[in-house]
Coordinates of C-alpha atoms in Angstrom, one line a residue:
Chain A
X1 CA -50.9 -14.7 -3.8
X2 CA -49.1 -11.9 -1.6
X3 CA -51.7 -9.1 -0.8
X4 CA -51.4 -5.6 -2.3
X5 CA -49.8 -3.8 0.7
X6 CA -46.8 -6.5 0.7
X7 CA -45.9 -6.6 -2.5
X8 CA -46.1 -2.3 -2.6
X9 CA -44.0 -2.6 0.9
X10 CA -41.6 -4.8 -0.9
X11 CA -41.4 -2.4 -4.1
X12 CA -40.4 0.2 -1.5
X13 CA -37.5 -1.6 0.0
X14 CA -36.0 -2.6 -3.0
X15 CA -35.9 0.9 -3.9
X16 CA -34.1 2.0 -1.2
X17 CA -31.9 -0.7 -1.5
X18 CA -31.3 0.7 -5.2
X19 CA -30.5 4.0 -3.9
X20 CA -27.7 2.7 -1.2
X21 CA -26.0 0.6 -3.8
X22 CA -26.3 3.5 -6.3
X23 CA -24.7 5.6 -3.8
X24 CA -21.9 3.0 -2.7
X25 CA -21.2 2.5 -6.4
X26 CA -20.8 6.5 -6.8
X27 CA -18.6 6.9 -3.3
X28 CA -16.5 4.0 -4.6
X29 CA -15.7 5.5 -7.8
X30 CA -14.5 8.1 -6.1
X31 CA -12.2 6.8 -4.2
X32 CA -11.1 4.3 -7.1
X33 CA -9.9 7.4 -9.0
X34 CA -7.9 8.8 -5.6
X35 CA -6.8 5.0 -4.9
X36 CA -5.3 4.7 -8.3
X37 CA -3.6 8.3 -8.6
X38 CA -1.7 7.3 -5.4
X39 CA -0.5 4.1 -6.9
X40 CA 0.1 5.6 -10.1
X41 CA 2.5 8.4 -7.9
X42 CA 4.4 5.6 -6.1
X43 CA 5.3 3.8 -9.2
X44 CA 8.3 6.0 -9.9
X45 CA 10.0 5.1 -6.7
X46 CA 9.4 1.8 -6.5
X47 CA 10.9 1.7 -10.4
X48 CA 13.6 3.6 -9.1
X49 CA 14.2 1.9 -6.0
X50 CA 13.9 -1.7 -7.9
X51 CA 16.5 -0.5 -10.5
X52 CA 19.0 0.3 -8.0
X53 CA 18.1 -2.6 -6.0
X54 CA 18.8 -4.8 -9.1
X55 CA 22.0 -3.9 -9.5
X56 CA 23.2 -4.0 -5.9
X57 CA 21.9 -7.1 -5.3
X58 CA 23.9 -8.7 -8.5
X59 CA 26.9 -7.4 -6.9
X60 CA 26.5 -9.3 -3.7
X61 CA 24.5 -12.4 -5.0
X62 CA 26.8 -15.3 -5.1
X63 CA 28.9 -13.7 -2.8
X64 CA 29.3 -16.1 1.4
X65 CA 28.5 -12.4 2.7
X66 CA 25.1 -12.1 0.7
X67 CA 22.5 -10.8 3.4
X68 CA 20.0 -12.8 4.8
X69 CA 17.3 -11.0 3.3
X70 CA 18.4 -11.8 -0.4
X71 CA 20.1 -15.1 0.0
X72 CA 17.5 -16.5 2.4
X73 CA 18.5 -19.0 4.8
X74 CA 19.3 -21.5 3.1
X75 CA 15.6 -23.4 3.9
X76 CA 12.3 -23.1 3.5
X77 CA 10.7 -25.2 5.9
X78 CA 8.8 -22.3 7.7
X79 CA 6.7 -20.0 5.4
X80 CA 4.9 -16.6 6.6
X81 CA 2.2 -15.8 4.3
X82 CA 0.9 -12.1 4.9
X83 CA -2.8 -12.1 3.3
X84 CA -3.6 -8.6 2.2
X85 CA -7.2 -7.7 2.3
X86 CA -10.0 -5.1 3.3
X87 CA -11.6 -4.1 5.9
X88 CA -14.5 -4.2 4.7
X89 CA -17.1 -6.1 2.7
X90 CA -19.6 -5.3 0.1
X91 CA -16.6 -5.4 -2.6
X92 CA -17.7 -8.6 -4.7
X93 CA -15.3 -11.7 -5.1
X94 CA -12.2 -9.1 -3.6
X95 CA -11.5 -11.0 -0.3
X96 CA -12.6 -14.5 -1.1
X97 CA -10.3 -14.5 -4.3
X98 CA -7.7 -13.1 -2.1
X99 CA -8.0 -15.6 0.5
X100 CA -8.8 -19.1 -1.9
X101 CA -5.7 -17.8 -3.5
X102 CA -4.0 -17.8 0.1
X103 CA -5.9 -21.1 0.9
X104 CA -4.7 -23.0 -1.9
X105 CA -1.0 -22.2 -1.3
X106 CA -1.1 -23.4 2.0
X107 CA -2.8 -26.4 1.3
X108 CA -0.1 -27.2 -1.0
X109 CA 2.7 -25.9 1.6
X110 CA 1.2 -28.2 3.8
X111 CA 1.3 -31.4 1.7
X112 CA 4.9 -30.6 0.7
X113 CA 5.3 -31.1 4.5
X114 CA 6.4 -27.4 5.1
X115 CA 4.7 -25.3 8.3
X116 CA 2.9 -22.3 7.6
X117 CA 2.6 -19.1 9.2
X118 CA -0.4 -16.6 8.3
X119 CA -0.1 -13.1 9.1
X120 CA -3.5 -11.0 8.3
X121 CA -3.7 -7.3 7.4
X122 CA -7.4 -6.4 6.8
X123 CA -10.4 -8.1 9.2
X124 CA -12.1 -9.6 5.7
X125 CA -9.5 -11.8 4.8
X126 CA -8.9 -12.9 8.8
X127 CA -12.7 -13.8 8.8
X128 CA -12.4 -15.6 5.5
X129 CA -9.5 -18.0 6.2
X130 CA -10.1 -18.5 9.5
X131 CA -12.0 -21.8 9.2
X132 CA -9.2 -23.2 7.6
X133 CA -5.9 -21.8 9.0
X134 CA -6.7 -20.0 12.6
X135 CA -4.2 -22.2 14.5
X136 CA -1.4 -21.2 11.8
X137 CA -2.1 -17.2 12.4
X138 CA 0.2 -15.6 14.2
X139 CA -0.5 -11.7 13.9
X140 CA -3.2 -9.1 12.2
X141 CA -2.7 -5.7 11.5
X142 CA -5.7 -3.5 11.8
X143 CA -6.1 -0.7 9.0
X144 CA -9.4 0.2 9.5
X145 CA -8.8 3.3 11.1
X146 CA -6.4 4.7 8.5
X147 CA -8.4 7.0 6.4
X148 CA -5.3 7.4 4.2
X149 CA -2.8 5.0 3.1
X150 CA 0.7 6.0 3.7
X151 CA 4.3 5.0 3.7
X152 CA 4.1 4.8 7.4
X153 CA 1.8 2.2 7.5
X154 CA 3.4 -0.2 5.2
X155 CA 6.4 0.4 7.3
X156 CA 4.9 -0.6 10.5
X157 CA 3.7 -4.4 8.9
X158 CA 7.0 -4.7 7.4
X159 CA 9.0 -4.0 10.7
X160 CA 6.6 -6.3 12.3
X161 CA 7.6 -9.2 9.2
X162 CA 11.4 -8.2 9.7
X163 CA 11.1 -8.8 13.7
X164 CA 9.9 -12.0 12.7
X165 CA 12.5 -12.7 10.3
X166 CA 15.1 -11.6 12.5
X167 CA 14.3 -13.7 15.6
X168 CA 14.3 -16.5 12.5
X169 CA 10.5 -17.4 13.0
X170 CA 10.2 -17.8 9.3
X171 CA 12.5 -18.8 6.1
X172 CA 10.2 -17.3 3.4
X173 CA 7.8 -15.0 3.3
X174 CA 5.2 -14.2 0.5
X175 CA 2.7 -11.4 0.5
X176 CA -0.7 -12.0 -1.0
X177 CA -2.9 -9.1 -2.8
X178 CA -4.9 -8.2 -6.0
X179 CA -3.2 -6.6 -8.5
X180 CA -5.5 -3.9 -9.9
X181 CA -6.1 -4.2 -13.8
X182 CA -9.4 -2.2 -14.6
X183 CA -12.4 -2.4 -12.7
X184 CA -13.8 -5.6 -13.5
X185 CA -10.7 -7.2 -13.3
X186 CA -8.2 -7.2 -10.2
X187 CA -6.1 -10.7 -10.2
X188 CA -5.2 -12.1 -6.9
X189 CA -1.2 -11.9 -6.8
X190 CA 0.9 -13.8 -4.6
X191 CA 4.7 -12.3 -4.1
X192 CA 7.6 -13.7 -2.4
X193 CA 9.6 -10.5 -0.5
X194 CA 11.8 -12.4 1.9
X195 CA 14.6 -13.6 0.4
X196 CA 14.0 -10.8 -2.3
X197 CA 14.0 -11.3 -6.1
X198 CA 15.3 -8.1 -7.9
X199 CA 15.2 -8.3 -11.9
X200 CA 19.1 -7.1 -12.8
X201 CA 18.8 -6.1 -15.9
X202 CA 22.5 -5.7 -16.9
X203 CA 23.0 -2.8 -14.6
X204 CA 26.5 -2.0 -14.5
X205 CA 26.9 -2.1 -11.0
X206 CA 29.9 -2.0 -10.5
X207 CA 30.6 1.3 -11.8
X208 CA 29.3 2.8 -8.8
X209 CA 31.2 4.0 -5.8
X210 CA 29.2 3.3 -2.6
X211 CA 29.4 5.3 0.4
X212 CA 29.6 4.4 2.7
X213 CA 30.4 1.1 2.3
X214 CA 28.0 -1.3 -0.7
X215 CA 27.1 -3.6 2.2
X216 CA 26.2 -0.8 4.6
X217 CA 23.8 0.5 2.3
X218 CA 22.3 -3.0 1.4
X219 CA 21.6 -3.4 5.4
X220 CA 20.0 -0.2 5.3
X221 CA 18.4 -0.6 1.8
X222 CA 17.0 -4.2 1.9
X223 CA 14.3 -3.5 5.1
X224 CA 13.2 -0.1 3.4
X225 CA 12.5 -3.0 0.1
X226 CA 10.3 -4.9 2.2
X227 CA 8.2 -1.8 3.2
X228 CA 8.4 -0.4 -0.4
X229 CA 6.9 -4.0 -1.7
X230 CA 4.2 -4.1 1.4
X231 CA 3.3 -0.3 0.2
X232 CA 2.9 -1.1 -3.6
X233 CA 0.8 -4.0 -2.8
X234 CA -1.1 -1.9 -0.4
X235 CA -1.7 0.6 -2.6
X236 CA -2.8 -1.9 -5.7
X237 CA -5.1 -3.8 -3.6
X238 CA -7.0 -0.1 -2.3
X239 CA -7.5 0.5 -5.6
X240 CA -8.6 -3.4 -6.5
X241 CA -11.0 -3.2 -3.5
X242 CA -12.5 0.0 -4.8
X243 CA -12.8 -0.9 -8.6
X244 CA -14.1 -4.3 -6.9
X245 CA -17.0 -2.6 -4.9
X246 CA -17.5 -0.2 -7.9
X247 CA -18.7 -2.9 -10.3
X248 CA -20.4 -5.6 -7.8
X249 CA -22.5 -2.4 -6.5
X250 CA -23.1 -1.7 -10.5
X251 CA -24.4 -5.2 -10.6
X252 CA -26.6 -4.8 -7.5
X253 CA -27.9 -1.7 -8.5
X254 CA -29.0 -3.1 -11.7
X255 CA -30.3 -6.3 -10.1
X256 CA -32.8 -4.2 -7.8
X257 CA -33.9 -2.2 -11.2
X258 CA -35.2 -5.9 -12.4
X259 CA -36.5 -6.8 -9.3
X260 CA -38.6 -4.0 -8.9
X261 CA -39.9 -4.0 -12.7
X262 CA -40.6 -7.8 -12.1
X263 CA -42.5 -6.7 -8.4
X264 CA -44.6 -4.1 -10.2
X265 CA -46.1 -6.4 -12.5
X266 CA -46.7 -8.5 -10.3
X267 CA -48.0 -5.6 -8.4
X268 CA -50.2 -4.1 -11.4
X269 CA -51.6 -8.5 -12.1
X270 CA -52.6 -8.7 -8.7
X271 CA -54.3 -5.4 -8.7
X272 CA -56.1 -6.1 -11.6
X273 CA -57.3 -9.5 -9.9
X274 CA -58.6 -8.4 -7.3
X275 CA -60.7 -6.1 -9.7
X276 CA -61.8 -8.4 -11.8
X277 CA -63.2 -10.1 -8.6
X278 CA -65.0 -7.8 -7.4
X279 CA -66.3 -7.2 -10.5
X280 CA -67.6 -10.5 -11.5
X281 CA -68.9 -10.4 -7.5
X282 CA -71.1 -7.1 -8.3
X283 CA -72.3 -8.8 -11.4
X284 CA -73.2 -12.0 -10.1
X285 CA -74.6 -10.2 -7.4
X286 CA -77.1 -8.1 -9.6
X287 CA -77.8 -11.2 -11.9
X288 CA -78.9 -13.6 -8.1
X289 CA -82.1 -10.2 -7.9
Chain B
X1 CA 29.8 18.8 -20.9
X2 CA 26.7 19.3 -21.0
X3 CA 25.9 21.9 -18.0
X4 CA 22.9 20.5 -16.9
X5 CA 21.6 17.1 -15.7
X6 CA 18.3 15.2 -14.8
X7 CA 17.5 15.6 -11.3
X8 CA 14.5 13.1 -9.7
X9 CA 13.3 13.5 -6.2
X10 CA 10.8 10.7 -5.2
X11 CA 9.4 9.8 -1.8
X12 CA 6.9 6.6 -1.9
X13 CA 4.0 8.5 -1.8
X14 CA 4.8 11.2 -4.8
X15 CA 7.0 12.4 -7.6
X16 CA 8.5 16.2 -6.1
X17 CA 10.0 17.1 -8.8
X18 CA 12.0 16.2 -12.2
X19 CA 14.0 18.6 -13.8
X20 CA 16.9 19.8 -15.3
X21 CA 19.4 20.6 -12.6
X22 CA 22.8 22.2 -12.6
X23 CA 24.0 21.2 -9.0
X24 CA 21.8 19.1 -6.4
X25 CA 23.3 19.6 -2.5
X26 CA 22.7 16.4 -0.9
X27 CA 22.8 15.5 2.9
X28 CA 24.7 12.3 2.5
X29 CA 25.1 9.8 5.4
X30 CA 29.0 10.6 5.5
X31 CA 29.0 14.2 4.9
X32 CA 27.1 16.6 2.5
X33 CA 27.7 16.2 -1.2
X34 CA 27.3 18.1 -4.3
X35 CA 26.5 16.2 -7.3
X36 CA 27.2 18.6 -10.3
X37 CA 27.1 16.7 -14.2
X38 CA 29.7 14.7 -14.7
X39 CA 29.7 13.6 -11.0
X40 CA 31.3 10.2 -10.8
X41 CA 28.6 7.5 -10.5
X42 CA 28.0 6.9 -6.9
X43 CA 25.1 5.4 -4.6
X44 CA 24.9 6.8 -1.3
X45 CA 22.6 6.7 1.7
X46 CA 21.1 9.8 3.2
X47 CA 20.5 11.5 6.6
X48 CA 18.1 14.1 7.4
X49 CA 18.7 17.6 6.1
X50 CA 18.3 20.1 3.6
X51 CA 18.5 18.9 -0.8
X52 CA 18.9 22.2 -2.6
X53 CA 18.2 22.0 -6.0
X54 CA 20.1 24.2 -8.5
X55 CA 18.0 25.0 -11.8
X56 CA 17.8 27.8 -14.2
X57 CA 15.2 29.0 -12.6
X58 CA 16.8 29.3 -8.9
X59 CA 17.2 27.2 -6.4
X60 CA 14.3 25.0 -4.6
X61 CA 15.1 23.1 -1.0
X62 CA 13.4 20.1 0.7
X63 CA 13.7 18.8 3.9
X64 CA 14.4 14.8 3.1
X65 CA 14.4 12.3 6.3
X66 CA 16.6 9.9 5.0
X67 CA 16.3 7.7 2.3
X68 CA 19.5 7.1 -0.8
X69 CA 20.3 9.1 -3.9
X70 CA 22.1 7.5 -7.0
X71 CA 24.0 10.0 -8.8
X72 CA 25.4 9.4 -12.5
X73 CA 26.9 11.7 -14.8
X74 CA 23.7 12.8 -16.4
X75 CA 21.5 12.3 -13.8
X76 CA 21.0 12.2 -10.0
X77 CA 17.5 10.6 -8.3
X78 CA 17.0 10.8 -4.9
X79 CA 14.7 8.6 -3.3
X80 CA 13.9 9.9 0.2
X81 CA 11.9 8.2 2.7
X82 CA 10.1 11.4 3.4
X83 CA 10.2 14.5 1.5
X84 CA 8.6 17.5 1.9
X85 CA 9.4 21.1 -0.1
X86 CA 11.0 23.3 2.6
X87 CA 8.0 25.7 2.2
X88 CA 5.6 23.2 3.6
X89 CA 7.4 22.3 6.6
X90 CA 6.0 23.4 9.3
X91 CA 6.5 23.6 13.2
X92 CA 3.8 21.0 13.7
X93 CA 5.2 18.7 11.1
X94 CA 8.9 19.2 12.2
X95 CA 8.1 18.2 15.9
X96 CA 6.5 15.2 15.0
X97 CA 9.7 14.1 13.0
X98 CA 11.9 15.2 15.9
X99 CA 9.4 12.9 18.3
X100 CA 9.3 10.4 15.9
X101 CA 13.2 10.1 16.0
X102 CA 13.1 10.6 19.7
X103 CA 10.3 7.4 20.2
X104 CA 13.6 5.7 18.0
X105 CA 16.3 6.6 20.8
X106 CA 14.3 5.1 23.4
X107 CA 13.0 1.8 21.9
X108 CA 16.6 1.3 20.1
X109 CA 17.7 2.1 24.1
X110 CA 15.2 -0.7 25.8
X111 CA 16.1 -3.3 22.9
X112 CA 19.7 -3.2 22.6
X113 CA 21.3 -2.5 26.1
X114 CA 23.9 -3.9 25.8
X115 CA 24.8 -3.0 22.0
X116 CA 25.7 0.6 21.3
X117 CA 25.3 0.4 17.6
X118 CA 21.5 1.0 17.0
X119 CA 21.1 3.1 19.6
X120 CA 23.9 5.5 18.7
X121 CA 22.2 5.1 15.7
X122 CA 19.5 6.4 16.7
X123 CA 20.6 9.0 18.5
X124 CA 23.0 10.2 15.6
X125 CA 19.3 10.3 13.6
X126 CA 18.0 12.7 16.6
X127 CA 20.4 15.0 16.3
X128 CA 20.7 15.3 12.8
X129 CA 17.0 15.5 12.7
X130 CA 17.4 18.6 15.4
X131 CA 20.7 20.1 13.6
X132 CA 17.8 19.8 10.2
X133 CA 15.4 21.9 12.2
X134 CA 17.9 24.7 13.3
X135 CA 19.0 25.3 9.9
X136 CA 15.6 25.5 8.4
X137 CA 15.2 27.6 11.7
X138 CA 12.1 26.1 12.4
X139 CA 13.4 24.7 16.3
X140 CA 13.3 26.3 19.0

């Protein structure tokens, strides 16, 4: 049986382990509420920007002078999967569903005798599918000294994926990310963004006059879709990784509660015991005179 | 006609504003445009400047960077790529645009030497950026 002054040393430890999980669970939340106003204000644009998107691209799909970025290039031997993830830990299942989700696809890439490329943004999800797929990763984008997500930073990974594209080191590209739904449930999402799918729905396209020319403005619109996609997964999976962390610290904080009531009896029997002991030593000791 | 259509200004990061407009000023990449209701529809891309916004209530400016606007007969949106109410803009925040666009010039310079395209490009950005900051008269 543990003495007294372990298991009461123990007791104490668990506490303050309570107390940091209570407080993780309290910053999180926080920052869950901030992380899903910002998403919730870039949803107009990227309705927007998807609408008008949808249209133009119905214009030019079909069409021999379709750009790359839509039409693809006509294979898909070589596919760059960007794994989206956080930079830090602590956050539950949130990077390994991530990265199984990113593991299974290129295992099955792989057996469909296709070469995969594995771009990392987030030092979690690097560390987590590294075992597997280190010799396939080509690049990793740091983000944990960004305090605040913003459009510049999806810009930067998606004018390192168009580099890439454009020095044709890759046919298809597909971004992975948890799609925030409430706090106990984020989905791990996998979205293809090079050659873009747009949902046309019926927009009459061509009643628009383009200036300058419709092409023009696809070149300069179809990079700025890439970024726009990289920044809305961004943004879902800062607010994923918070609502993640929120409920597994939930969890912990409740789990220390039960460990320490289950500690204190134990504490309270064994303190007891060694009463009873001494007591049935006094006694036995006066009954020996 | 109605006199007065839907105007949307979105940047990715936010929502400026949505309201009822009467005329939106629009730096467009050929040329400023006013879109007024009953514009004819039209998708265009923009460079940086100055939107004026028309309303009852008077008129409100923002500084855009670029970005596109898509204008319809009862409603124009504007999606910039940065946008900021002129109010806010400030020399700090200006400079760093202008260095931003600058930082442009020279790596569209060392990449493409021997194509003009981007880097004119560029350089067209720069300026316009600069011409942006004079009428605001924020530059030097």
């Amino acid at each position: 049986m543990p003495n007294l002054k372990d298991l009461k040393n123990r007791i104490e430890s668990v506490k303050s382990t309570r107390k940091i999980t209570k407080a993780m669970q309290m910053v999180a939340a926080a920052k869950l509420r901030r992380a899903q106003e910002a998403a919730e204000a870039s949803r107009p644009y990227s309705e927007q920007f998807n609408a008008v998107m949808g249209g133009l691209a119905a214009a030019v799909a079909g069409s021999d002078s379709a750009p790359k970025l839509i039409a693809g290039t006509g294979s898909d031997q070589v596919q760059l999967l960007v794994v989206m993830t956080a930079e830090r830990g602590l956050c539950g299942g949130f990077n390994g569903n991530i990265a199984r989700l990113a593991r299974a696809k290129a295992a099955e890439l792989k057996a469909a005798g296709k070469t995969v490329k594995v771009l990392t943004v987030g030092k979690k999800g690097r560390e987590a599918i590294k075992r597997d797929l280190e010799e396939d990763f080509v690049g990793h984008v740091d983000l944990s000294e960004v305090k605040k997500l913003g459009y510049s930073d999806a810009q930067g990974i998606a004018a390192d994926v168009l580099a890439r594209f454009d020095a044709g080191e890759f046919d298809v590209a597909t971004i992975f990310y948890a799609t925030f739904q409430s706090v106990i449930a984020q989905t791990p999402t996998a979205q293809q963004i090079i050659p873009a799918s747009f949902d046309s729905e019926g927009e009459e396209s061509a009643l628009f006059d383009y200036e300058p020319s419709e092409e023009a403005i696809l070149a300069d619109l179809l990079p700025r879709g890439v970024a726009t996609a990289i920044f809305s997964a961004l943004l879902e999976n800062a607010a994923s990784e918070q609502g993640a962390r929120m409920s597994a610290m939930d969890n912990a904080t409740r789990n220390a509660g039960d460990m320490i009531d289950k500690l204190t009896i134990e504490f309270n029997r064994s303190r007891q015991a060694v009463i009873t002991n001494e007591l049935i030593e006094i006694i036995s000791g006066a009954e020996a005179l | 006609m109605a006199d007065t259509m839907q105007f949307d200004l979105v940047s990715p990061e936010r929502k400026l504003v949505s309201v009822q407009a009467s005329e939106v000023q629009i730096p467009a990449a050929e040329g400023a445009m006013s879109a007024m209701p009953g514009h004819a529809a039209t998708i265009t891309t923009l460079r940086p400047g100055v939107l004026r916004v028309v309303t009852a209530e008077g008129t409100q400016e923002f500084v855009v960077t670029g970005g596109f606007a898509q204008i319809t007969g009862d409603a124009t949106s504007v999606l910039a790529e940065q946008a900021l109410p002129r109010d806010e803009v400030t020399p700090e925040a200006l400079a760093e645009m202008v260095a931003e666009a600058e930082r442009r010039v020279n790596e569209a310079k060392s990449d493409f030497e021997n194509e003009p395209g981007p880097v004119d490009d560029a350089a067209k950005l720069l300026s316009d950026m600069v011409a942006m900051g004079e009428e605001i008269g924020l530059n030097k």
